[in-house]
CSV table of C-alpha atoms in Angstrom, one decimal:
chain,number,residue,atom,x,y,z
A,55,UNK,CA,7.2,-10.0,16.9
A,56,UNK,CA,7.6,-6.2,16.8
A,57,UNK,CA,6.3,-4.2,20.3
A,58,UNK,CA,4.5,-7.7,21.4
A,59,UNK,CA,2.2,-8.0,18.5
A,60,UNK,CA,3.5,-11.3,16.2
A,61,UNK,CA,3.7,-10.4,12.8
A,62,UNK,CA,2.1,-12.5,10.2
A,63,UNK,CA,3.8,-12.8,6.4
A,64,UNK,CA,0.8,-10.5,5.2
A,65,UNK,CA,1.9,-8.1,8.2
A,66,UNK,CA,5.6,-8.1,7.0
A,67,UNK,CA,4.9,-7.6,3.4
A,68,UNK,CA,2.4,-4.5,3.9
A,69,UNK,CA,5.2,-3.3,6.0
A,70,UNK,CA,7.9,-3.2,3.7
A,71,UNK,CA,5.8,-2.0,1.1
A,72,UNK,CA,4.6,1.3,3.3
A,73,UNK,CA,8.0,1.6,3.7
A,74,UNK,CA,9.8,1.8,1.3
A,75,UNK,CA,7.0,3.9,-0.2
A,76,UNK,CA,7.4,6.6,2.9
A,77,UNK,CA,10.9,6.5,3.0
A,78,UNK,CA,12.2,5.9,-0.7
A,79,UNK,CA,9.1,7.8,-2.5
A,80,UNK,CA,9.4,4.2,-4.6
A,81,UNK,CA,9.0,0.5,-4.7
A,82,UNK,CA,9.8,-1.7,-6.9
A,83,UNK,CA,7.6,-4.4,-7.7
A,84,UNK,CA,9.9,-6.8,-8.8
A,85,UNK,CA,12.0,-6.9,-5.8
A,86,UNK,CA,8.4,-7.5,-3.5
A,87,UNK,CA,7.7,-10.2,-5.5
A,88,UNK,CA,10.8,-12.1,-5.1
A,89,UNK,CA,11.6,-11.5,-1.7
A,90,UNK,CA,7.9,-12.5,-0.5
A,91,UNK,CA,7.1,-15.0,-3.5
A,92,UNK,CA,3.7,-13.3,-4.6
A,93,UNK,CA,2.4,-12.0,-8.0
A,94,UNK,CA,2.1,-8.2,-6.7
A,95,UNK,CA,-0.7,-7.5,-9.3
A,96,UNK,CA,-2.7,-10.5,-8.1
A,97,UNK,CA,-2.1,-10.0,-4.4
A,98,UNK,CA,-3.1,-6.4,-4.8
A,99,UNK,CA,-5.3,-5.9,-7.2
A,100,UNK,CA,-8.2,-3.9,-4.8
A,101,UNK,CA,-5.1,-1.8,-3.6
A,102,UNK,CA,-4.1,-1.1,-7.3
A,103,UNK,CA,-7.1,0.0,-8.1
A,104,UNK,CA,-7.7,2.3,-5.2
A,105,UNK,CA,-4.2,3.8,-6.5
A,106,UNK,CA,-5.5,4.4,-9.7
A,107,UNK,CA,-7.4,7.6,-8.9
A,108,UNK,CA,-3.8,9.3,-7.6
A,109,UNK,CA,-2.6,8.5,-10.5
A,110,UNK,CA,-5.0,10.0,-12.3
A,111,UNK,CA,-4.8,12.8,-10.4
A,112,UNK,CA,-0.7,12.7,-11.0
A,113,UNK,CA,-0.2,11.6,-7.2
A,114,UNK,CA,2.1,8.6,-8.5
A,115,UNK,CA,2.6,6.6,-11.3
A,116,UNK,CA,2.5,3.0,-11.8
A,117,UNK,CA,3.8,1.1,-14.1
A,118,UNK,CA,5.2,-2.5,-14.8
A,119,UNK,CA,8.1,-2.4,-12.2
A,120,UNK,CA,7.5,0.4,-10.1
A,121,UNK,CA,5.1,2.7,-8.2
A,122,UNK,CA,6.8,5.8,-7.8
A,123,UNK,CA,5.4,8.5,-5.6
A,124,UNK,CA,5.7,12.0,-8.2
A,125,UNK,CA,6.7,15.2,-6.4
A,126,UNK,CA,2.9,16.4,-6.5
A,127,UNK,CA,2.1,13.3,-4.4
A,128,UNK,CA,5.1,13.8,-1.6
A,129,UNK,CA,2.8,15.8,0.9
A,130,UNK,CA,0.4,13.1,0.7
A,131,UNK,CA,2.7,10.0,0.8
A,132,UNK,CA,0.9,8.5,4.0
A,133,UNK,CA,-2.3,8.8,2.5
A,134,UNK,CA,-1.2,6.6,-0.4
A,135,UNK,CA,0.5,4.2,1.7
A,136,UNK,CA,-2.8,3.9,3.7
A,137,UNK,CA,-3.9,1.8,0.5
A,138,UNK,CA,-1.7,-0.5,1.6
A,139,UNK,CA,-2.4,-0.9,5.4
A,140,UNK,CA,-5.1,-3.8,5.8
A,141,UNK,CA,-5.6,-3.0,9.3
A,142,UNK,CA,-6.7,0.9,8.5
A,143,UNK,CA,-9.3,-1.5,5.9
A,144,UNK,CA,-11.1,-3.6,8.0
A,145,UNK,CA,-11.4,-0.1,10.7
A,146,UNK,CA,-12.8,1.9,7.8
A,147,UNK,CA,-15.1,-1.6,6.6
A,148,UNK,CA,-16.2,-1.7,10.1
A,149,UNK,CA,-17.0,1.9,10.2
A,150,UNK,CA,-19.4,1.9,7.5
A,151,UNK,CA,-21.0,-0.9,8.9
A,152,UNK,CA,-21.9,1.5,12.0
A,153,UNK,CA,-22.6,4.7,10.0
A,154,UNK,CA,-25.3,2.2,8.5
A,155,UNK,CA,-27.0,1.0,11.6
């Protein structure tokens, strides 16, 4: 329960993710994956692939056991932790949807 909204396990993992990400600049893969039993690369593998243009534009790297925000990517830390926010997903889904009709 955080501010009367009951956190699912999907809620609490995107959470720790964003934050360590925002606070840390880095997250380690390994340690996600054992504290919330998931294969990272299968649970995320849209998100991954969404990163992949910041990396390409030296944002962050990513690599076996960590994504690691670079000091060229620090101004826009929230924006790459965005990937990561489902919630922020389904709005911008739902957006398109509109923009459509």
């Amino acid at each position: 329960m955080y501010r009367g909204i009951e956190l699912n396990a999907d809620d609490l993992l995107r959470r720790s993710i964003i934050q360590s990400l925002m606070c840390h600049f880095e997250l380690s893969i390994e340690s996600i994956e054992i504290a919330h039993l998931i294969d990272f690369r299968k649970y995320f593998a849209t998100e991954l692939d969404e990163l992949r243009e910041m990396v390409d534009a030296g944002l962050l790297r990513v690599d076996d056991r960590w994504i690691t925000v670079l000091p060229r990517g620090r101004m826009l830390v929230r924006a790459i932790s965005m990937v990561f926010d489902r919630y922020l997903r389904a709005d911008r889904q739902r957006t398109r949807y509109s923009k459509v009709i």
